[in-house]
Short mmCIF file of C-alpha atoms in Angstrom, two decimals:
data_model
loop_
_atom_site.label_atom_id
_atom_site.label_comp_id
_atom_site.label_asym_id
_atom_site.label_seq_id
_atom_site.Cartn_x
_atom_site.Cartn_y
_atom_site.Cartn_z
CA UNK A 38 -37.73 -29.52 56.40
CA UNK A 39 -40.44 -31.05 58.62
CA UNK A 40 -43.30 -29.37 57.05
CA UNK A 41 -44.23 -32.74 55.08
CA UNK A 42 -44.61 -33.92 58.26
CA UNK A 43 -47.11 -31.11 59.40
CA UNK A 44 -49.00 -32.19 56.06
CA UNK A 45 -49.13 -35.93 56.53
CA UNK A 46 -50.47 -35.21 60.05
CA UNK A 47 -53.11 -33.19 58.58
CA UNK A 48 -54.86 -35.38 56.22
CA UNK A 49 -56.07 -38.40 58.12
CA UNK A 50 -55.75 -40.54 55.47
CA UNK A 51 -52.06 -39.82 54.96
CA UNK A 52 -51.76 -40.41 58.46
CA UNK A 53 -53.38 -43.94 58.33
CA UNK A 54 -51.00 -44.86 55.23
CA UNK A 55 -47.94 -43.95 57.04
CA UNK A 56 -48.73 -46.02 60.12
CA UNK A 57 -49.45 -49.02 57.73
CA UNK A 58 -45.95 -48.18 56.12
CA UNK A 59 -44.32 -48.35 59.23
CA UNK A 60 -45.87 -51.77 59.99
CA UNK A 61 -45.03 -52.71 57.04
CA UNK A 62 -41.15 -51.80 56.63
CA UNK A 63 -41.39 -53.19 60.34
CA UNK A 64 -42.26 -56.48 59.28
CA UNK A 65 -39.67 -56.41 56.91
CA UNK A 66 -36.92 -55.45 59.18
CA UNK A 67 -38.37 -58.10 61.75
CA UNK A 68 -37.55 -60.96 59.23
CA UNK A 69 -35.13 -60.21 56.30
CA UNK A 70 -31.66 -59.48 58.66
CA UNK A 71 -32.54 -63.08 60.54
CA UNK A 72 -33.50 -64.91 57.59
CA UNK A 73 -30.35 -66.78 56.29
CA UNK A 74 -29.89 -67.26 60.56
CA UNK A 75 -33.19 -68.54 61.22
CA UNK A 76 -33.14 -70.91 57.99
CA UNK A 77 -29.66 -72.24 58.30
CA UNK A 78 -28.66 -71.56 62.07
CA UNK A 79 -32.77 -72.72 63.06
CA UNK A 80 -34.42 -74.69 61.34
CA UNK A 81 -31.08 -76.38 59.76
CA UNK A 82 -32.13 -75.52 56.06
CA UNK A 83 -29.16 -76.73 53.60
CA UNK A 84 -26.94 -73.65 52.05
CA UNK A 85 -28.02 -75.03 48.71
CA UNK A 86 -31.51 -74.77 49.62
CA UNK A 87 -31.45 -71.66 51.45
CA UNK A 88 -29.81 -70.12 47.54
CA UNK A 89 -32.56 -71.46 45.87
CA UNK A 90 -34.81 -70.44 48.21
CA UNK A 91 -34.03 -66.77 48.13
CA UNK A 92 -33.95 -66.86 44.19
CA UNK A 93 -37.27 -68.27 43.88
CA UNK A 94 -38.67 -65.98 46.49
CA UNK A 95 -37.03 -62.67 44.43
CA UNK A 96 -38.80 -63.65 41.22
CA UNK A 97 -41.94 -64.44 42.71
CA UNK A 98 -42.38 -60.66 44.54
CA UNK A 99 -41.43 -58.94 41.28
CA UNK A 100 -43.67 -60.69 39.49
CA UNK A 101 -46.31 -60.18 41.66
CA UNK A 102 -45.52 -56.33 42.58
CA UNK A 103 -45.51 -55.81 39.19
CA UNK A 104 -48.72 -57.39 38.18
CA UNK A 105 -50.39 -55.97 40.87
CA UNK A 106 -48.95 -52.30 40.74
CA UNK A 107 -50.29 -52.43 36.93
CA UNK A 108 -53.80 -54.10 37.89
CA UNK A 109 -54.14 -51.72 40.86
CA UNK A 110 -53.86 -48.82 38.06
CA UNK A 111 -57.09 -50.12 36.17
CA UNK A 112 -59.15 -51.28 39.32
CA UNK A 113 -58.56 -47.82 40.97
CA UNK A 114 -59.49 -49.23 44.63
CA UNK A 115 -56.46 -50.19 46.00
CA UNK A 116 -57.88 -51.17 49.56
CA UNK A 117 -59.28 -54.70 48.60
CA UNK A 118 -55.70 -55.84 47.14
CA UNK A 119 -54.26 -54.73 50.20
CA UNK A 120 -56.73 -56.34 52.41
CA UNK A 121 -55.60 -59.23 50.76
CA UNK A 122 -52.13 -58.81 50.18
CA UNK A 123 -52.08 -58.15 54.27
CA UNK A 124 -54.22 -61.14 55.15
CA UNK A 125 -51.48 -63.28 52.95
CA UNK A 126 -49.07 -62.03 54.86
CA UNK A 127 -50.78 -62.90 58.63
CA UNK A 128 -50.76 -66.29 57.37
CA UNK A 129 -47.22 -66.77 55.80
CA UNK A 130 -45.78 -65.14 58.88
CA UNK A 131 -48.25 -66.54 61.24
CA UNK A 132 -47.04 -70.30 59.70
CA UNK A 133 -43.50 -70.29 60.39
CA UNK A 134 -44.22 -68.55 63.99
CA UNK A 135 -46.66 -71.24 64.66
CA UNK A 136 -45.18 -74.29 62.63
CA UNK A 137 -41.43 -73.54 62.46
CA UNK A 138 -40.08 -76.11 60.24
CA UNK A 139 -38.06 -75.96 56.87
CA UNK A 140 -40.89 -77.05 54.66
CA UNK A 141 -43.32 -74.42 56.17
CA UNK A 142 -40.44 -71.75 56.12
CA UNK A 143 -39.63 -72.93 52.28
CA UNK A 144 -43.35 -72.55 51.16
CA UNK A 145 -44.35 -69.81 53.46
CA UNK A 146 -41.35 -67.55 52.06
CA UNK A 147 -41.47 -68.59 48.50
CA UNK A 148 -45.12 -68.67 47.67
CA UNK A 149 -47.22 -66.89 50.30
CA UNK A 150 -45.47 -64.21 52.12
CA UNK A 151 -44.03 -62.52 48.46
CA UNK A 152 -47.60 -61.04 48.13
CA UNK A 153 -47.41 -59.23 51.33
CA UNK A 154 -44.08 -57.86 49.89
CA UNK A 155 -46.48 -56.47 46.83
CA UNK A 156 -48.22 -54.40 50.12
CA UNK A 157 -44.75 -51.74 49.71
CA UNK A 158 -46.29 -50.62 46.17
CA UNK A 159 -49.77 -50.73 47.15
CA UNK A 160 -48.89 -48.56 50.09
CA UNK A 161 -46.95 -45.73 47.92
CA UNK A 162 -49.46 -45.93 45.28
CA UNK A 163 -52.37 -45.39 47.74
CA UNK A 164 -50.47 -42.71 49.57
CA UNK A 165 -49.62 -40.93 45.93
CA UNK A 166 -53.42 -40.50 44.99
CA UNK A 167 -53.74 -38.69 48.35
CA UNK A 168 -51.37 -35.88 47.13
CA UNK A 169 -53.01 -35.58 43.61
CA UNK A 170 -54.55 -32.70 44.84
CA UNK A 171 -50.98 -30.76 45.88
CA UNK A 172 -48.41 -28.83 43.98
CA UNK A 173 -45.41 -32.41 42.40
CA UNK A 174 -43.25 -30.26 44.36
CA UNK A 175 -44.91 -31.46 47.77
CA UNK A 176 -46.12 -34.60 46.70
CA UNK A 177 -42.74 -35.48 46.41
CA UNK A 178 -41.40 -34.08 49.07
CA UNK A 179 -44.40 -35.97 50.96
CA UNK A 180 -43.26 -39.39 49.44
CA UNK A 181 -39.61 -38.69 50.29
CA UNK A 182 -40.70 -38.61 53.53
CA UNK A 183 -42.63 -41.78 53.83
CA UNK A 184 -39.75 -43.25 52.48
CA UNK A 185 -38.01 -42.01 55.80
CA UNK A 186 -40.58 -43.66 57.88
CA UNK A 187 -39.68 -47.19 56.21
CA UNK A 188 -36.01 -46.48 57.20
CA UNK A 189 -36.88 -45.21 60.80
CA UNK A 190 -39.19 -48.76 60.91
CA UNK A 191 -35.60 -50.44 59.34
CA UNK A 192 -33.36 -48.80 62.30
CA UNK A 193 -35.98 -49.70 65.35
CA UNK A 194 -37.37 -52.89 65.11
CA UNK A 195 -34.05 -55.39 64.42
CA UNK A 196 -32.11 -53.38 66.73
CA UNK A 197 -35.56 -54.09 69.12
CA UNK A 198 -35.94 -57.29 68.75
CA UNK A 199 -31.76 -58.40 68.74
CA UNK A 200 -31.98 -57.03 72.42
CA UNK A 201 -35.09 -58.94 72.96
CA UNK A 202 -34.62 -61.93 71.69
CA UNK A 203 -30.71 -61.70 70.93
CA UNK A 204 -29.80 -63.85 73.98
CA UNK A 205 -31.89 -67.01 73.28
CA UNK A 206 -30.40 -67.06 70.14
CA UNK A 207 -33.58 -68.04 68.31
CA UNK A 208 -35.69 -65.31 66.00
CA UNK A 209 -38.46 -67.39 65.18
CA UNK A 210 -40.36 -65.09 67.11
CA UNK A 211 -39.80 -61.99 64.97
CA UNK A 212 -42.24 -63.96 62.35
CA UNK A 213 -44.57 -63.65 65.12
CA UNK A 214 -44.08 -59.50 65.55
CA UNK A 215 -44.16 -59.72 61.51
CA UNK A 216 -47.15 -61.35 61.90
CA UNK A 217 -49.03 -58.75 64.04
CA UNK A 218 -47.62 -55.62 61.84
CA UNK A 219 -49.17 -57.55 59.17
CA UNK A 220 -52.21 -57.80 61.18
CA UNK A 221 -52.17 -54.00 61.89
CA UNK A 222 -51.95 -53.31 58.08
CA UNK A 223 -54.84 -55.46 57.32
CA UNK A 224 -57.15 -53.79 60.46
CA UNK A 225 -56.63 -50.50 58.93
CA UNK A 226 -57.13 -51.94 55.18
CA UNK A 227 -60.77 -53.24 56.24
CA UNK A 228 -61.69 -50.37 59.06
CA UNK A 229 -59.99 -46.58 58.44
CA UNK A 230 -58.49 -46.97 54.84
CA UNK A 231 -60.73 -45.21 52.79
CA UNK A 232 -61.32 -44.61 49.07
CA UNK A 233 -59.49 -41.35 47.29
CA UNK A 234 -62.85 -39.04 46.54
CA UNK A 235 -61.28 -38.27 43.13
CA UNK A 236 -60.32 -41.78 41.96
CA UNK A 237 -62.89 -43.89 40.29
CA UNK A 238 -63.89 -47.25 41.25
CA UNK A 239 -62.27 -48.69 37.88
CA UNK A 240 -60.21 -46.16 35.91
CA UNK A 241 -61.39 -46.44 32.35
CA UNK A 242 -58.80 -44.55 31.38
CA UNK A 243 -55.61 -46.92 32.27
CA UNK A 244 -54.34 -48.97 29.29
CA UNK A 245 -54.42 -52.87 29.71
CA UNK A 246 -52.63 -54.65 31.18
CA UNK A 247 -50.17 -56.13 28.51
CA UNK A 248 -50.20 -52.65 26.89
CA UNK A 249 -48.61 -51.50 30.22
CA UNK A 250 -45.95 -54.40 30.51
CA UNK A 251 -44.88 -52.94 26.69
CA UNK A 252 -44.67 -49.56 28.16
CA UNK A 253 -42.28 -50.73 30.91
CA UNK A 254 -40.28 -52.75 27.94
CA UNK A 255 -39.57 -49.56 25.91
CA UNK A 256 -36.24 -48.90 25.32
CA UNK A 257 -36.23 -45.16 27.02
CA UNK A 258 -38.07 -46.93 29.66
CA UNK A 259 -35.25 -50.05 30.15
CA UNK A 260 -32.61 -47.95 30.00
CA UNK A 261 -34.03 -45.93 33.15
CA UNK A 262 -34.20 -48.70 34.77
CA UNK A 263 -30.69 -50.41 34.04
CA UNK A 264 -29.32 -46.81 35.18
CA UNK A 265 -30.91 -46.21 38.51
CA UNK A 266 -30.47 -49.73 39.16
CA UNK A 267 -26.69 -49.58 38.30
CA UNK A 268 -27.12 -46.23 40.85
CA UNK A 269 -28.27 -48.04 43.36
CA UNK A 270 -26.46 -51.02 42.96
CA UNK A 271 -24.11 -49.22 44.76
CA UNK A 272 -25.57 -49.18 47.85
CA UNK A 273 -25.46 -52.80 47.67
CA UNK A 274 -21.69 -53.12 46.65
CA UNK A 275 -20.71 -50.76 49.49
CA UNK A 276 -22.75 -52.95 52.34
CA UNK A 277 -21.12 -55.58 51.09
CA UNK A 278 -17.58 -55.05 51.12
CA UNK A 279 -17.00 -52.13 53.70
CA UNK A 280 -17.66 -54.63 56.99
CA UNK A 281 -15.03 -57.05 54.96
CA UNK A 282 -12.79 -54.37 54.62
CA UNK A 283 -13.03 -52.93 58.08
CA UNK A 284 -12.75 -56.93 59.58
CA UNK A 285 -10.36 -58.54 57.53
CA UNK A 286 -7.65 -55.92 55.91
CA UNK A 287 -8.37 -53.25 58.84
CA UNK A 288 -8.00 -55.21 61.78
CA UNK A 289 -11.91 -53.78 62.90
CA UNK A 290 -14.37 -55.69 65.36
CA UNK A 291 -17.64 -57.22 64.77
CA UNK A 292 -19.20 -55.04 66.92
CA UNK A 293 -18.05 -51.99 64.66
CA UNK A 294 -19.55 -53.05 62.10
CA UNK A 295 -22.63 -53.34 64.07
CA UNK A 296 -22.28 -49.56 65.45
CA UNK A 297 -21.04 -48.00 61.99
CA UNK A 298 -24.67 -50.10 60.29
CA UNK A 299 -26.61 -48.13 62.88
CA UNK A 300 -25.16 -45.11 62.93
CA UNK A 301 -25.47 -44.71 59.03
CA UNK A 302 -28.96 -45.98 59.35
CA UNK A 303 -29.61 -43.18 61.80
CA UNK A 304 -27.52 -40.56 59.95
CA UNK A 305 -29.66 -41.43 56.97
CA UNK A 306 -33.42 -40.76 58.01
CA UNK A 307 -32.37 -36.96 58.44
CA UNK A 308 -31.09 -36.45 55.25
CA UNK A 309 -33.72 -38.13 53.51
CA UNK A 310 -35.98 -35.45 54.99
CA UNK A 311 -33.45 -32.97 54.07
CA UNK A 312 -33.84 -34.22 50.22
CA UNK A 313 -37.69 -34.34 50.66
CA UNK A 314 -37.45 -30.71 51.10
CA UNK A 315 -35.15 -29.64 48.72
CA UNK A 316 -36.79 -31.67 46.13
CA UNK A 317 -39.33 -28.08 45.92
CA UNK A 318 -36.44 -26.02 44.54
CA UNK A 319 -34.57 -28.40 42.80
CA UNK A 320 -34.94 -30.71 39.68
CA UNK A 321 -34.96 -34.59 41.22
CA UNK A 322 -32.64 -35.59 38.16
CA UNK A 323 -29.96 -32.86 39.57
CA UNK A 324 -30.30 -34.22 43.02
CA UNK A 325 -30.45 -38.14 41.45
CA UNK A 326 -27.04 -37.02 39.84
CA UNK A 327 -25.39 -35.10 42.60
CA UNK A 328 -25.65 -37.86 45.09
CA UNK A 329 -24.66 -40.86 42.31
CA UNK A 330 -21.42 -39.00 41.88
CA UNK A 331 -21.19 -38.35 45.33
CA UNK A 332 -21.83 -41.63 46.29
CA UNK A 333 -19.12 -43.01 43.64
CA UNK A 334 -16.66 -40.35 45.09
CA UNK A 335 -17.40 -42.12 48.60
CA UNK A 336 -16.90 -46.35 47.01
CA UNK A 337 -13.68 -44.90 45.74
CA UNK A 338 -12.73 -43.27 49.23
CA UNK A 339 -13.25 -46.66 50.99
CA UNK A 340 -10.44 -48.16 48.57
CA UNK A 341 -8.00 -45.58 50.23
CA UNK A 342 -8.90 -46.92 53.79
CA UNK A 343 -5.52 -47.41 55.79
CA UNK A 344 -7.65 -47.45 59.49
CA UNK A 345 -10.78 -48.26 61.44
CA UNK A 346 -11.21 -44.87 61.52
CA UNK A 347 -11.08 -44.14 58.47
CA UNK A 348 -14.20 -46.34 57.46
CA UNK A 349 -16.24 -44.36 60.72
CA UNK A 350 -14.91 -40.96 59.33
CA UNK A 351 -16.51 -41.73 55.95
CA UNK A 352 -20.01 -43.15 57.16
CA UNK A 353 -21.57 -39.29 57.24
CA UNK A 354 -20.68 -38.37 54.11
CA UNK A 355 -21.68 -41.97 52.67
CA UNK A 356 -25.36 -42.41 54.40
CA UNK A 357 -25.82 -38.44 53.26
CA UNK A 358 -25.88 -39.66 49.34
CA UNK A 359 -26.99 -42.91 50.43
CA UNK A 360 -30.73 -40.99 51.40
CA UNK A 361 -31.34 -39.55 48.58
CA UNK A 362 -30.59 -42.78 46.45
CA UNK A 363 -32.89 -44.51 48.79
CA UNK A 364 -36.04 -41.99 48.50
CA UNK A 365 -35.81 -40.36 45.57
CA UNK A 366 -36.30 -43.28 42.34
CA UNK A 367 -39.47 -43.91 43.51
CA UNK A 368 -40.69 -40.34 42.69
CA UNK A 369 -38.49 -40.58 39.67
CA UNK A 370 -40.47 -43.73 38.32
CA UNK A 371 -44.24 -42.08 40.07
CA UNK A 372 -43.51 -38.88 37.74
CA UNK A 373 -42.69 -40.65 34.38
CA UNK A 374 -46.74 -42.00 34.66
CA UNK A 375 -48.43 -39.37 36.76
CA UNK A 376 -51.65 -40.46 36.39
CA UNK A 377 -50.91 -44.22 37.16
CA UNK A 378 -48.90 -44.58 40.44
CA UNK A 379 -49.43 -48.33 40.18
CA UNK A 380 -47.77 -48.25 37.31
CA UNK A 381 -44.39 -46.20 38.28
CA UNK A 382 -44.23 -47.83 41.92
CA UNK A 383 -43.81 -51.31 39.84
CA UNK A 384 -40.57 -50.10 38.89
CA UNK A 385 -39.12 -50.16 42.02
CA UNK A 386 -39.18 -54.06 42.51
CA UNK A 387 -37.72 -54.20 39.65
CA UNK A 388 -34.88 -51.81 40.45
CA UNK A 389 -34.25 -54.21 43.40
CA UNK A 390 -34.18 -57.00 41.56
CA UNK A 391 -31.68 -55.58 38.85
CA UNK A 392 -29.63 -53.90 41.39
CA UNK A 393 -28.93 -56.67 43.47
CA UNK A 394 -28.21 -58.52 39.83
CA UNK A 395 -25.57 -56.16 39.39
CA UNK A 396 -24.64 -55.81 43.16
CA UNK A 397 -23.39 -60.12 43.12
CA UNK A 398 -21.70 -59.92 39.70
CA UNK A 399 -20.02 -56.88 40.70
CA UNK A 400 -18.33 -58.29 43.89
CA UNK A 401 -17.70 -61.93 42.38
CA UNK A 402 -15.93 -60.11 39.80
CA UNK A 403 -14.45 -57.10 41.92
CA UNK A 404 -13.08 -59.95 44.80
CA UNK A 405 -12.38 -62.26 42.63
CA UNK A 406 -9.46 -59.94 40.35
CA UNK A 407 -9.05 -56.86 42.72
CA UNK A 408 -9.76 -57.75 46.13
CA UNK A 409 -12.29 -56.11 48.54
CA UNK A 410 -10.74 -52.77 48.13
CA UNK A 411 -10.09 -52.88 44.40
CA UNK A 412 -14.48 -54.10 44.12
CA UNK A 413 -15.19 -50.35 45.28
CA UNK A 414 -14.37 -48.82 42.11
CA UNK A 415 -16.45 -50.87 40.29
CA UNK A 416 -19.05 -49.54 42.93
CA UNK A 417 -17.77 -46.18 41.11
CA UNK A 418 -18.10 -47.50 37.55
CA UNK A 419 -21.50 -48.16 38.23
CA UNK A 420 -22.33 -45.21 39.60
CA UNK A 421 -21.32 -43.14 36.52
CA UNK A 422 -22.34 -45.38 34.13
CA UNK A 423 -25.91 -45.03 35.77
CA UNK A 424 -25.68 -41.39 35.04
CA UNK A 425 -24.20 -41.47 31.85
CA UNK A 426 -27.35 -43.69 30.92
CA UNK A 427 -29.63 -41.36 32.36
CA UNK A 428 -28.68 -38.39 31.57
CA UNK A 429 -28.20 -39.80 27.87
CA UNK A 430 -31.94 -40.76 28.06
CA UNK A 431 -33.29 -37.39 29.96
CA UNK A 432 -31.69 -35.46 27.23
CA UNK A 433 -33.48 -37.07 24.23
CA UNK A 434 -36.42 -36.64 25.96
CA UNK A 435 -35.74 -33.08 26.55
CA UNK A 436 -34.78 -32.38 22.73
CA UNK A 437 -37.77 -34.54 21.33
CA UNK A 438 -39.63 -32.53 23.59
CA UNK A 439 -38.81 -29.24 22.22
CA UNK A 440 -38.76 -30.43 18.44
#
């Protein structure tokens, strides 16, 4: 299980790239739990504003992921985009540590620090190129396994910094440790980060860039991504409702909601290594559809909760599914364009943006007709309607294939 590690230790370049991955899921976790806090509670942004604020801020990193994961593809040299990307993100973060006030937050978050977000693709791309050389099996195992690093960075920084700077009730200074992870990521960008031996400067070979944007636009292609974004919409649905259900119809405390977030958090990282390594003797589509269904099995166990308990009791069996749903689409989307990692990573801001589409008409609908409880089976729905829709498209694939 923990040979990927043995292997990312061993090629120094690996190692670099998961540091910088760290850093960056760090700087993510610094800000993104404290942000509707530090806007509202803070800096005394409107609600209104804070809405528009976060919608603006969503388009603008999937449009720039995107556009950069495809450009990245056809430059080949990923390092000066992230030297760039990073240096973006010193600055946005740097600005609202510095300067705290709503109109710096507003244009810092909406216009400056969504091309540091674009850093996540850069980072997976980069690292992808540095398994060409291995067996897909390990590759993917390998990114599986970054992808645990971004969680471990998601588990130990917020719960660092609420005990540091919890008390004073003010987080502003978490833009400031955001800051210096960004920081981090650019020193290594400019000073270790080196380029792949086998990847040319500018690959000749990648199609252009609107040619790629129609190759995302297929219809095979869209409905992939409508189905592991319905997948992992779930996710979503089930963070959302499961603290209301445990507070409000359960009787549970604030502060188990903050223990059962960190315990699946933690419970998480260990299967996501577990799915890294069974990913070499198992098809990912099989494991993508084993933990879908198992996932939907859990949203409809939650509707069944009677008892604090209850909701504790089914936290293992939910943040087991929950791993693989986290690590595995973004080897799913790197496999469907092998020789473009740019390319497939863009899929996964994408996925986020869809599934957290689905995620807010899901639970407006769900609470709206069938309470908190009654939302988790549409948590269910959308589980198995993801697999019906990928499976469906797998299978046409399989049988053009053989025709």
């Amino acid at each position: 299980m923990f040979s990927s590690f043995g292997q990312i230790a061993g090629r120094p370049q690996l190692l670099v790239l998961s540091l910088m991955i760290f850093a960056q899921g760090s700087a993510f976790g610094a800000t993104i739990p404290y942000l509707s806090v530090t806007a509202i509670g803070t800096l005394g942004m409107s609600d209104q504003a804070y809405s528009l604020l976060v919608l603006v801020s969503s388009v603008a990193a999937v449009t720039i992921s995107v556009s950069l994961g495809i450009l990245s593809d056809m430059l080949g040299d990923r390092r000066h985009m992230l030297i760039g990307m990073s240096a973006l993100g010193v600055v946005g973060y740097g600005a609202i540590y510095l300067f705290p006030s709503v109109p710096v937050f507003l244009g810092a978050t909406s216009l400056v620090i969504p091309f540091f977000y674009a850093t996540s693709s850069l980072l997976f791309a980069s690292a992808r190129l540095h398994t060409g050389d291995m067996e897909p099996t390990e590759a993917a195992s390998i990114n599986a396994t970054l992808r645990a690093i971004v969680s471990a960075a998601w588990v130990l920084t917020p719960a660092g910094l609420g005990l540091l700077l919890g008390a004073s009730g003010n987080m502003i200074g978490a833009w400031g440790l955001a800051a210096l992870f960004c920081l981090f990521i650019l020193v290594c960008a400019v000073f270790v980060l080196t380029k792949p031996t086998n990847q040319p400067v500018r690959d000749a070979n990648a199609p252009g860039f609107f040619a790629a944007l129609r190759e995302l636009a297929a219809r095979d292609m869209l409905i992939r991504m409508v189905s592991i974004a319905a997948i992992t919409s779930t996710l979503r649905l089930s963070g959302t409702i499961w603290p209301l259900i445990l507070t409000l119809q359960l009787g549970g405390k604030t502060a188990d909601v903050g223990l059962i977030a960190g315990m699946t958090a933690l419970i998480e990282i260990p299967f996501m290594l577990m799915w890294a390594h069974l990913l070499k003797r198992h098809n990912i589509i099989g494991i993508i559809v084993t933990s879908a269904l198992g996932y939907g099995a859990y949203m409809a166990a939650l509707s069944f909760a009677s008892a604090p308990w209850h909701i504790y009791a089914l936290a293992l069996p939910g943040a087991a599914f929950a791993a693989a749903l986290l690590a595995l689409p973004l080897n799913y989307f790197q496999d469907l364009f092998p020789g473009r990692p740019g390319l497939g990573t863009a899929f996964l801001p994408i996925n986020s943006f869809l599934g957290n589409g689905l995620n807010a008409a899901a639970f407006a609908i769900g609470s709206h007709f069938f309470g908190y409880s009654g939302s988790s089976w549409l948590g269910t729905a959308l589980a198995i309607g993801g697999v019906i829709g990928l499976l469906s498209v797998e299978r046409r694939d399989a049988r053009a294939a053989i025709e």
